[in-house]
Amino acid sequence: MLHRRICSTIVCVSCLGLAGLALAQDDKKVAKLKVLLPEEDAVLTIEGMPTKAPGKLRVFESPPLEAGKTYSYTLVAVIKPNNYTTITRTRKVQVAAGKEVEVDMQQNDKDHPDEAVIRYVPTPPDIVDAMVKLAGVGKDDIVYDLGCGDGRLVIAAVKAGAKKGIGVDLDKERVKESKENAQKEGVADKVEIREGDALKVKDLSDATVILLYMGNEFDLLLRPILEKELKPGTRIVSHRFTMGDWKPEKTEKLTGKDGDQYLIHLWKIEKKK
Ligand SMILES: C[S@@+](CC[C@H](N)C(=O)[O-])C[C@H]1O[C@@H](n2cnc3c(N)ncnc32)[C@H](O)[C@@H]1O
């Protein structure tokens, strides 16, 4: 059961020093929440209420709670591990009068996975071509770009002969741009662009190639989904970012036409054991 009044008055012990609430009337007692975060400046809300205390360890107290009842709180932490990744991590916890709960929000929990949004940065055209080549795109391929930006990777894949390209992006503007670009390039009949979360695509088992330019944190969230959903033989090519301890089968180091250095990585899904 949600207990909204508590959350409107939940306080940070370290900020306000309201431990005296513990001496409240009747047999009511406070509950304590000890929250562990991965970053000093992660933004934390409890039941939608912003909290102010900084630090990796934050301690909160509720106002007095009725004995014998449990109360459910939703905690949401927004974490920015770098300037292009925003992770939203949510936990639901049960609290009770006189009890202390430790909420460890330092890591992703695979049972309640994080959400992630990555800033738009396009892959340069010559690197797009190198990715399509490294994936070995051919006429039987169904190619997904998870976080497709302006559609350049799936458009290039279809132009290189793929049967179909599917681009997914959270951003409406990018989706519109991708569709317009597929029209302009004369491949709209083979390119499907969807607005949605790349971590929630339902038909990844149709893919034979996945193209990516997202981030190491994002790729770690995506990896278990790819390992579960993709067919053996499916190739994954990522611009710059890797998949934790899943070693790529091949990495190419390229000098772009702009003179910058680029890395592209290839993985293949093996036969299930
Ligand atoms: C770094 S850009 C890469 C664009 C394109 N793949 C390329 O290589 O040119 C990341 C793109 O992913 C989109 N994006 C970010 N988070 C997403 C998510 N969770 N689901 C779907 N798209 C997302 C952004 O809107 C952006 O267009």
mmCIF file of C-alpha atoms and ligand atoms in Angstrom:
data_model
loop_
_atom_site.group_PDB
_atom_site.id
_atom_site.type_symbol
_atom_site.label_atom_id
_atom_site.label_comp_id
_atom_site.label_asym_id
_atom_site.label_seq_id
_atom_site.Cartn_x
_atom_site.Cartn_y
_atom_site.Cartn_z
ATOM 1 C CA MET A 1 0.000 0.000 0.000
ATOM 2 C CA LEU A 2 1.304 3.449 -0.817
ATOM 3 C CA HIS A 3 1.498 5.933 1.991
ATOM 4 C CA ARG A 4 1.588 9.298 0.339
ATOM 5 C CA ARG A 5 1.649 11.400 3.496
ATOM 6 C CA ILE A 6 4.916 9.836 4.523
ATOM 7 C CA CYS A 7 6.488 10.683 1.279
ATOM 8 C CA SER A 8 5.418 14.259 1.358
ATOM 9 C CA THR A 9 7.286 14.609 4.642
ATOM 10 C CA ILE A 10 10.079 12.068 4.268
ATOM 11 C CA VAL A 11 13.232 13.818 5.345
ATOM 12 C CA CYS A 12 16.912 13.446 4.953
ATOM 13 C CA VAL A 13 18.437 12.882 8.370
ATOM 14 C CA SER A 14 21.764 14.301 7.313
ATOM 15 C CA CYS A 15 20.154 17.538 6.014
ATOM 16 C CA LEU A 16 17.521 18.259 8.580
ATOM 17 C CA GLY A 17 18.544 16.317 11.648
ATOM 18 C CA LEU A 18 14.975 15.329 12.381
ATOM 19 C CA ALA A 19 15.850 12.212 14.297
ATOM 20 C CA GLY A 20 13.619 13.636 17.034
ATOM 21 C CA LEU A 21 10.673 12.412 15.010
ATOM 22 C CA ALA A 22 11.495 9.039 16.472
ATOM 23 C CA LEU A 23 10.066 10.301 19.739
ATOM 24 C CA ALA A 24 6.680 10.780 18.176
ATOM 25 C CA GLN A 25 3.398 10.228 19.923
ATOM 26 C CA ASP A 26 1.584 6.924 20.543
ATOM 27 C CA ASP A 27 3.303 3.732 19.528
ATOM 28 C CA LYS A 28 4.275 5.135 16.134
ATOM 29 C CA LYS A 29 7.882 4.947 15.024
ATOM 30 C CA VAL A 30 9.863 6.197 12.074
ATOM 31 C CA ALA A 31 11.338 3.989 9.369
ATOM 32 C CA LYS A 32 14.866 4.550 8.125
ATOM 33 C CA LEU A 33 15.952 4.277 4.496
ATOM 34 C CA LYS A 34 19.658 3.920 3.745
ATOM 35 C CA VAL A 35 20.193 4.452 0.026
ATOM 36 C CA LEU A 36 23.436 3.551 -1.747
ATOM 37 C CA LEU A 37 24.033 5.274 -5.089
ATOM 38 C CA PRO A 38 26.781 4.876 -7.687
ATOM 39 C CA GLU A 39 27.513 8.607 -7.938
ATOM 40 C CA GLU A 40 27.771 11.497 -5.483
ATOM 41 C CA ASP A 41 25.511 13.671 -7.626
ATOM 42 C CA ALA A 42 22.873 11.124 -8.707
ATOM 43 C CA VAL A 43 19.425 12.752 -8.566
ATOM 44 C CA LEU A 44 17.097 10.777 -6.295
ATOM 45 C CA THR A 45 13.335 11.047 -5.919
ATOM 46 C CA ILE A 46 11.226 9.118 -3.417
ATOM 47 C CA GLU A 47 7.576 8.732 -4.413
ATOM 48 C CA GLY A 48 8.135 11.516 -6.962
ATOM 49 C CA MET A 49 9.524 13.934 -4.337
ATOM 50 C CA PRO A 50 13.008 15.282 -5.131
ATOM 51 C CA THR A 51 15.556 14.791 -2.334
ATOM 52 C CA LYS A 52 18.400 17.208 -1.779
ATOM 53 C CA ALA A 53 21.183 15.370 0.026
ATOM 54 C CA PRO A 54 24.237 14.591 -2.128
ATOM 55 C CA GLY A 55 26.642 11.681 -1.652
ATOM 56 C CA LYS A 56 26.817 7.995 -2.407
ATOM 57 C CA LEU A 57 25.216 7.053 0.937
ATOM 58 C CA ARG A 58 22.026 8.905 1.839
ATOM 59 C CA VAL A 59 19.894 8.301 4.931
ATOM 60 C CA PHE A 60 16.225 9.261 5.177
ATOM 61 C CA GLU A 61 13.631 9.016 7.909
ATOM 62 C CA SER A 62 9.909 8.841 7.531
ATOM 63 C CA PRO A 63 7.517 10.547 9.901
ATOM 64 C CA PRO A 64 5.986 8.221 12.486
ATOM 65 C CA LEU A 65 4.375 5.144 10.954
ATOM 66 C CA GLU A 66 1.663 2.950 12.307
ATOM 67 C CA ALA A 67 3.031 -0.187 13.903
ATOM 68 C CA GLY A 68 2.370 -3.455 12.129
ATOM 69 C CA LYS A 69 1.766 -1.900 8.685
ATOM 70 C CA THR A 70 4.083 -1.966 5.691
ATOM 71 C CA TYR A 71 4.400 0.907 3.262
ATOM 72 C CA SER A 72 5.703 0.790 -0.298
ATOM 73 C CA TYR A 73 8.004 3.517 -1.610
ATOM 74 C CA THR A 74 9.271 3.958 -5.168
ATOM 75 C CA LEU A 75 12.799 5.337 -5.474
ATOM 76 C CA VAL A 76 14.059 6.673 -8.798
ATOM 77 C CA ALA A 77 17.719 7.574 -9.347
ATOM 78 C CA VAL A 78 18.917 9.445 -12.424
ATOM 79 C CA ILE A 79 22.579 8.691 -13.067
ATOM 80 C CA LYS A 80 24.862 10.267 -15.673
ATOM 81 C CA PRO A 81 28.012 8.174 -16.014
ATOM 82 C CA ASN A 82 29.225 10.407 -18.891
ATOM 83 C CA ASN A 83 28.008 13.347 -20.933
ATOM 84 C CA TYR A 84 26.053 11.232 -23.428
ATOM 85 C CA THR A 85 24.334 8.634 -21.187
ATOM 86 C CA THR A 86 21.398 9.126 -18.813
ATOM 87 C CA ILE A 87 20.398 6.058 -16.797
ATOM 88 C CA THR A 88 17.129 5.869 -14.855
ATOM 89 C CA ARG A 89 17.145 3.235 -12.113
ATOM 90 C CA THR A 90 13.954 2.421 -10.185
ATOM 91 C CA ARG A 91 13.459 0.384 -7.016
ATOM 92 C CA LYS A 92 10.345 -0.374 -4.989
ATOM 93 C CA VAL A 93 10.924 -0.976 -1.282
ATOM 94 C CA GLN A 94 8.754 -1.966 1.652
ATOM 95 C CA VAL A 95 9.236 -0.043 4.892
ATOM 96 C CA ALA A 96 7.781 -0.524 8.363
ATOM 97 C CA ALA A 97 7.739 1.397 11.639
ATOM 98 C CA GLY A 98 10.950 1.070 13.610
ATOM 99 C CA LYS A 99 12.749 -0.770 10.810
ATOM 100 C CA GLU A 100 15.749 0.195 8.707
ATOM 101 C CA VAL A 101 15.925 -0.750 5.025
ATOM 102 C CA GLU A 102 19.072 -0.596 2.920
ATOM 103 C CA VAL A 103 18.400 0.091 -0.748
ATOM 104 C CA ASP A 104 21.374 -0.690 -2.941
ATOM 105 C CA MET A 105 21.037 1.302 -6.175
ATOM 106 C CA GLN A 106 24.683 1.025 -7.185
ATOM 107 C CA GLN A 107 24.145 -1.550 -9.941
ATOM 108 C CA ASN A 108 21.559 -2.469 -12.541
ATOM 109 C CA ASP A 109 19.172 -5.145 -11.272
ATOM 110 C CA LYS A 110 18.383 -7.546 -14.119
ATOM 111 C CA ASP A 111 14.922 -8.210 -12.649
ATOM 112 C CA HIS A 112 14.099 -4.463 -12.819
ATOM 113 C CA PRO A 113 16.406 -3.271 -15.577
ATOM 114 C CA ASP A 114 17.542 0.326 -15.969
ATOM 115 C CA GLU A 115 16.300 2.596 -18.701
ATOM 116 C CA ALA A 116 18.927 4.456 -20.714
ATOM 117 C CA VAL A 117 18.910 7.400 -23.092
ATOM 118 C CA ILE A 118 21.912 8.232 -25.262
ATOM 119 C CA ARG A 119 22.620 11.625 -26.810
ATOM 120 C CA TYR A 120 22.507 11.891 -30.600
ATOM 121 C CA VAL A 121 25.888 11.811 -32.320
ATOM 122 C CA PRO A 122 25.919 10.516 -35.917
ATOM 123 C CA THR A 123 28.441 8.014 -37.263
ATOM 124 C CA PRO A 124 30.484 9.601 -40.111
ATOM 125 C CA PRO A 125 29.515 8.240 -43.572
ATOM 126 C CA ASP A 126 32.828 6.437 -44.240
ATOM 127 C CA ILE A 127 32.564 4.676 -40.847
ATOM 128 C CA VAL A 128 28.948 3.727 -41.670
ATOM 129 C CA ASP A 129 30.241 1.998 -44.823
ATOM 130 C CA ALA A 130 32.987 0.232 -42.866
ATOM 131 C CA MET A 131 30.414 -1.051 -40.327
ATOM 132 C CA VAL A 132 28.157 -2.409 -43.075
ATOM 133 C CA LYS A 133 31.179 -4.094 -44.639
ATOM 134 C CA LEU A 134 32.396 -5.559 -41.343
ATOM 135 C CA ALA A 135 28.908 -7.005 -40.751
ATOM 136 C CA GLY A 136 29.119 -8.606 -44.208
ATOM 137 C CA VAL A 137 25.640 -7.354 -45.117
ATOM 138 C CA GLY A 138 24.098 -9.300 -48.019
ATOM 139 C CA LYS A 139 20.803 -9.942 -49.766
ATOM 140 C CA ASP A 140 19.283 -12.184 -47.089
ATOM 141 C CA ASP A 141 19.944 -9.835 -44.207
ATOM 142 C CA ILE A 142 17.474 -8.117 -41.942
ATOM 143 C CA VAL A 143 19.417 -5.307 -40.332
ATOM 144 C CA TYR A 144 18.412 -3.438 -37.158
ATOM 145 C CA ASP A 145 19.942 -0.206 -35.902
ATOM 146 C CA LEU A 146 18.994 0.199 -32.227
ATOM 147 C CA GLY A 147 19.129 3.969 -31.754
ATOM 148 C CA CYS A 148 19.077 4.803 -35.462
ATOM 149 C CA GLY A 149 19.493 8.601 -35.409
ATOM 150 C CA ASP A 150 18.828 9.892 -38.932
ATOM 151 C CA GLY A 151 18.603 6.343 -40.335
ATOM 152 C CA ARG A 152 21.999 6.385 -42.054
ATOM 153 C CA LEU A 153 23.066 2.869 -40.956
ATOM 154 C CA VAL A 154 19.926 1.038 -42.063
ATOM 155 C CA ILE A 155 19.758 3.072 -45.271
ATOM 156 C CA ALA A 156 23.384 2.145 -46.057
ATOM 157 C CA ALA A 157 22.677 -1.516 -45.214
ATOM 158 C CA VAL A 158 19.731 -1.658 -47.631
ATOM 159 C CA LYS A 159 21.745 0.132 -50.318
ATOM 160 C CA ALA A 160 24.440 -2.522 -49.824
ATOM 161 C CA GLY A 161 21.822 -5.177 -50.634
ATOM 162 C CA ALA A 162 20.046 -6.047 -47.363
ATOM 163 C CA LYS A 163 16.508 -7.388 -47.703
ATOM 164 C CA LYS A 164 15.230 -5.052 -44.987
ATOM 165 C CA GLY A 165 16.420 -2.377 -42.562
ATOM 166 C CA ILE A 166 14.688 -1.574 -39.274
ATOM 167 C CA GLY A 167 15.664 1.529 -37.330
ATOM 168 C CA VAL A 168 14.422 2.243 -33.810
ATOM 169 C CA ASP A 169 14.749 5.583 -32.048
ATOM 170 C CA LEU A 170 13.188 7.203 -28.967
ATOM 171 C CA ASP A 171 13.318 10.663 -30.462
ATOM 172 C CA LYS A 172 10.360 11.726 -32.664
ATOM 173 C CA GLU A 173 12.536 14.180 -34.615
ATOM 174 C CA ARG A 174 15.069 11.463 -35.493
ATOM 175 C CA VAL A 175 12.265 9.125 -36.537
ATOM 176 C CA LYS A 176 10.846 11.781 -38.865
ATOM 177 C CA GLU A 177 14.304 12.545 -40.256
ATOM 178 C CA SER A 178 15.040 8.826 -40.828
ATOM 179 C CA LYS A 179 11.794 8.336 -42.722
ATOM 180 C CA GLU A 180 12.484 11.403 -44.889
ATOM 181 C CA ASN A 181 16.032 10.206 -45.572
ATOM 182 C CA ALA A 182 14.825 6.728 -46.575
ATOM 183 C CA GLN A 183 12.407 8.426 -49.019
ATOM 184 C CA LYS A 184 15.128 10.712 -50.407
ATOM 185 C CA GLU A 185 17.469 7.774 -50.921
ATOM 186 C CA GLY A 186 14.748 5.772 -52.672
ATOM 187 C CA VAL A 187 14.788 2.877 -50.176
ATOM 188 C CA ALA A 188 11.627 3.623 -48.161
ATOM 189 C CA ASP A 189 10.058 0.342 -49.334
ATOM 190 C CA LYS A 190 12.811 -1.623 -47.583
ATOM 191 C CA VAL A 191 13.343 0.576 -44.537
ATOM 192 C CA GLU A 192 11.056 0.568 -41.522
ATOM 193 C CA ILE A 193 11.562 3.226 -38.869
ATOM 194 C CA ARG A 194 9.942 2.856 -35.461
ATOM 195 C CA GLU A 195 9.642 5.224 -32.547
ATOM 196 C CA GLY A 196 10.453 3.305 -29.372
ATOM 197 C CA ASP A 197 12.935 2.130 -26.806
ATOM 198 C CA ALA A 198 15.785 0.067 -28.224
ATOM 199 C CA LEU A 199 15.810 -1.956 -24.991
ATOM 200 C CA LYS A 200 12.191 -3.037 -25.556
ATOM 201 C CA VAL A 201 12.151 -4.267 -29.162
ATOM 202 C CA LYS A 202 9.952 -7.343 -29.378
ATOM 203 C CA ASP A 203 11.046 -8.958 -32.653
ATOM 204 C CA LEU A 204 14.844 -8.989 -32.436
ATOM 205 C CA SER A 205 14.786 -12.695 -33.252
ATOM 206 C CA ASP A 206 14.060 -11.632 -36.874
ATOM 207 C CA ALA A 207 17.419 -9.833 -37.098
ATOM 208 C CA THR A 208 20.458 -11.239 -38.868
ATOM 209 C CA VAL A 209 22.539 -8.086 -38.260
ATOM 210 C CA ILE A 210 22.457 -5.531 -35.413
ATOM 211 C CA LEU A 211 24.233 -2.205 -35.842
ATOM 212 C CA LEU A 212 24.927 -0.004 -32.841
ATOM 213 C CA TYR A 213 26.419 3.279 -31.777
ATOM 214 C CA MET A 214 25.208 3.831 -28.221
ATOM 215 C CA GLY A 215 27.549 3.493 -25.207
ATOM 216 C CA ASN A 216 29.269 0.938 -22.979
ATOM 217 C CA GLU A 217 26.610 1.270 -20.241
ATOM 218 C CA PHE A 218 23.806 0.937 -22.787
ATOM 219 C CA ASP A 219 25.477 -2.065 -24.441
ATOM 220 C CA LEU A 220 25.681 -3.820 -21.065
ATOM 221 C CA LEU A 221 21.918 -3.398 -20.664
ATOM 222 C CA LEU A 222 21.352 -4.615 -24.222
ATOM 223 C CA ARG A 223 23.722 -7.578 -24.095
ATOM 224 C CA PRO A 224 21.487 -10.027 -22.146
ATOM 225 C CA ILE A 225 18.616 -9.167 -24.513
ATOM 226 C CA LEU A 226 20.792 -9.852 -27.581
ATOM 227 C CA GLU A 227 22.126 -13.090 -26.087
ATOM 228 C CA LYS A 228 18.596 -14.281 -25.336
ATOM 229 C CA GLU A 229 16.778 -13.146 -28.479
ATOM 230 C CA LEU A 230 19.184 -13.350 -31.408
ATOM 231 C CA LYS A 231 19.529 -16.411 -33.620
ATOM 232 C CA PRO A 232 22.880 -18.181 -33.935
ATOM 233 C CA GLY A 233 24.892 -16.618 -36.731
ATOM 234 C CA THR A 234 23.529 -13.084 -36.166
ATOM 235 C CA ARG A 235 26.277 -10.465 -36.410
ATOM 236 C CA ILE A 236 26.524 -7.403 -34.177
ATOM 237 C CA VAL A 237 28.678 -4.457 -35.211
ATOM 238 C CA SER A 238 29.243 -1.581 -32.809
ATOM 239 C CA HIS A 239 30.890 1.735 -33.483
ATOM 240 C CA ARG A 240 33.342 2.438 -30.643
ATOM 241 C CA PHE A 241 31.530 0.799 -27.710
ATOM 242 C CA THR A 242 31.992 -2.711 -26.342
ATOM 243 C CA MET A 243 29.992 -5.333 -24.393
ATOM 244 C CA GLY A 244 31.853 -5.768 -21.107
ATOM 245 C CA ASP A 245 33.706 -9.092 -20.970
ATOM 246 C CA TRP A 246 32.111 -10.380 -24.210
ATOM 247 C CA LYS A 247 35.182 -10.139 -26.412
ATOM 248 C CA PRO A 248 34.566 -9.094 -30.025
ATOM 249 C CA GLU A 249 35.509 -11.574 -32.727
ATOM 250 C CA LYS A 250 37.137 -8.744 -34.640
ATOM 251 C CA THR A 251 38.005 -5.089 -34.031
ATOM 252 C CA GLU A 252 39.039 -2.715 -36.806
ATOM 253 C CA LYS A 253 40.935 0.484 -36.137
ATOM 254 C CA LEU A 254 40.244 3.048 -38.853
ATOM 255 C CA THR A 255 41.384 6.527 -39.697
ATOM 256 C CA GLY A 256 38.306 8.419 -40.844
ATOM 257 C CA LYS A 257 38.210 10.861 -43.740
ATOM 258 C CA ASP A 258 38.113 13.555 -41.049
ATOM 259 C CA GLY A 259 41.520 12.336 -39.762
ATOM 260 C CA ASP A 260 40.073 10.974 -36.486
ATOM 261 C CA GLN A 261 40.636 7.416 -35.223
ATOM 262 C CA TYR A 262 37.649 5.065 -35.036
ATOM 263 C CA LEU A 263 37.102 1.564 -33.638
ATOM 264 C CA ILE A 264 34.427 -0.803 -34.905
ATOM 265 C CA HIS A 265 33.763 -4.207 -33.321
ATOM 266 C CA LEU A 266 32.136 -7.418 -34.562
ATOM 267 C CA TRP A 267 30.487 -10.174 -32.495
ATOM 268 C CA LYS A 268 28.668 -13.261 -33.748
ATOM 269 C CA ILE A 269 25.978 -15.156 -31.880
ATOM 270 C CA GLU A 270 27.148 -18.711 -31.411
ATOM 271 C CA LYS A 271 25.059 -21.860 -31.549
ATOM 272 C CA LYS A 272 23.159 -22.287 -28.288
ATOM 273 C CA LYS A 273 24.728 -25.050 -26.157
HETATM 274 C C1 LIG B 1 24.879 8.095 -30.740
HETATM 275 S S1 LIG B 1 23.372 8.243 -31.685
HETATM 276 C C2 LIG B 1 23.628 7.056 -32.970
HETATM 277 C C3 LIG B 1 22.801 7.306 -34.215
HETATM 278 C C4 LIG B 1 23.051 6.334 -35.364
HETATM 279 N N1 LIG B 1 22.939 4.960 -34.964
HETATM 280 C C5 LIG B 1 24.406 6.551 -35.969
HETATM 281 O O1 LIG B 1 25.296 5.740 -35.714
HETATM 282 O O2 LIG B 1 24.572 7.565 -36.683
HETATM 283 C C6 LIG B 1 22.204 7.473 -30.574
HETATM 284 C C7 LIG B 1 20.755 7.537 -31.032
HETATM 285 O O3 LIG B 1 19.984 6.685 -30.208
HETATM 286 C C8 LIG B 1 18.780 7.321 -29.815
HETATM 287 N N2 LIG B 1 18.447 6.749 -28.504
HETATM 288 C C9 LIG B 1 18.987 7.041 -27.310
HETATM 289 N N3 LIG B 1 18.519 6.243 -26.354
HETATM 290 C C10 LIG B 1 17.639 5.402 -26.958
HETATM 291 C C11 LIG B 1 16.838 4.325 -26.517
HETATM 292 N N4 LIG B 1 16.812 3.934 -25.244
HETATM 293 N N5 LIG B 1 16.049 3.689 -27.429
HETATM 294 C C12 LIG B 1 16.036 4.082 -28.725
HETATM 295 N N6 LIG B 1 16.784 5.089 -29.207
HETATM 296 C C13 LIG B 1 17.579 5.736 -28.332
HETATM 297 C C14 LIG B 1 19.095 8.788 -29.808
HETATM 298 O O4 LIG B 1 17.912 9.544 -29.989
HETATM 299 C C15 LIG B 1 20.084 8.894 -30.963
HETATM 300 O O5 LIG B 1 19.413 9.157 -32.160
#
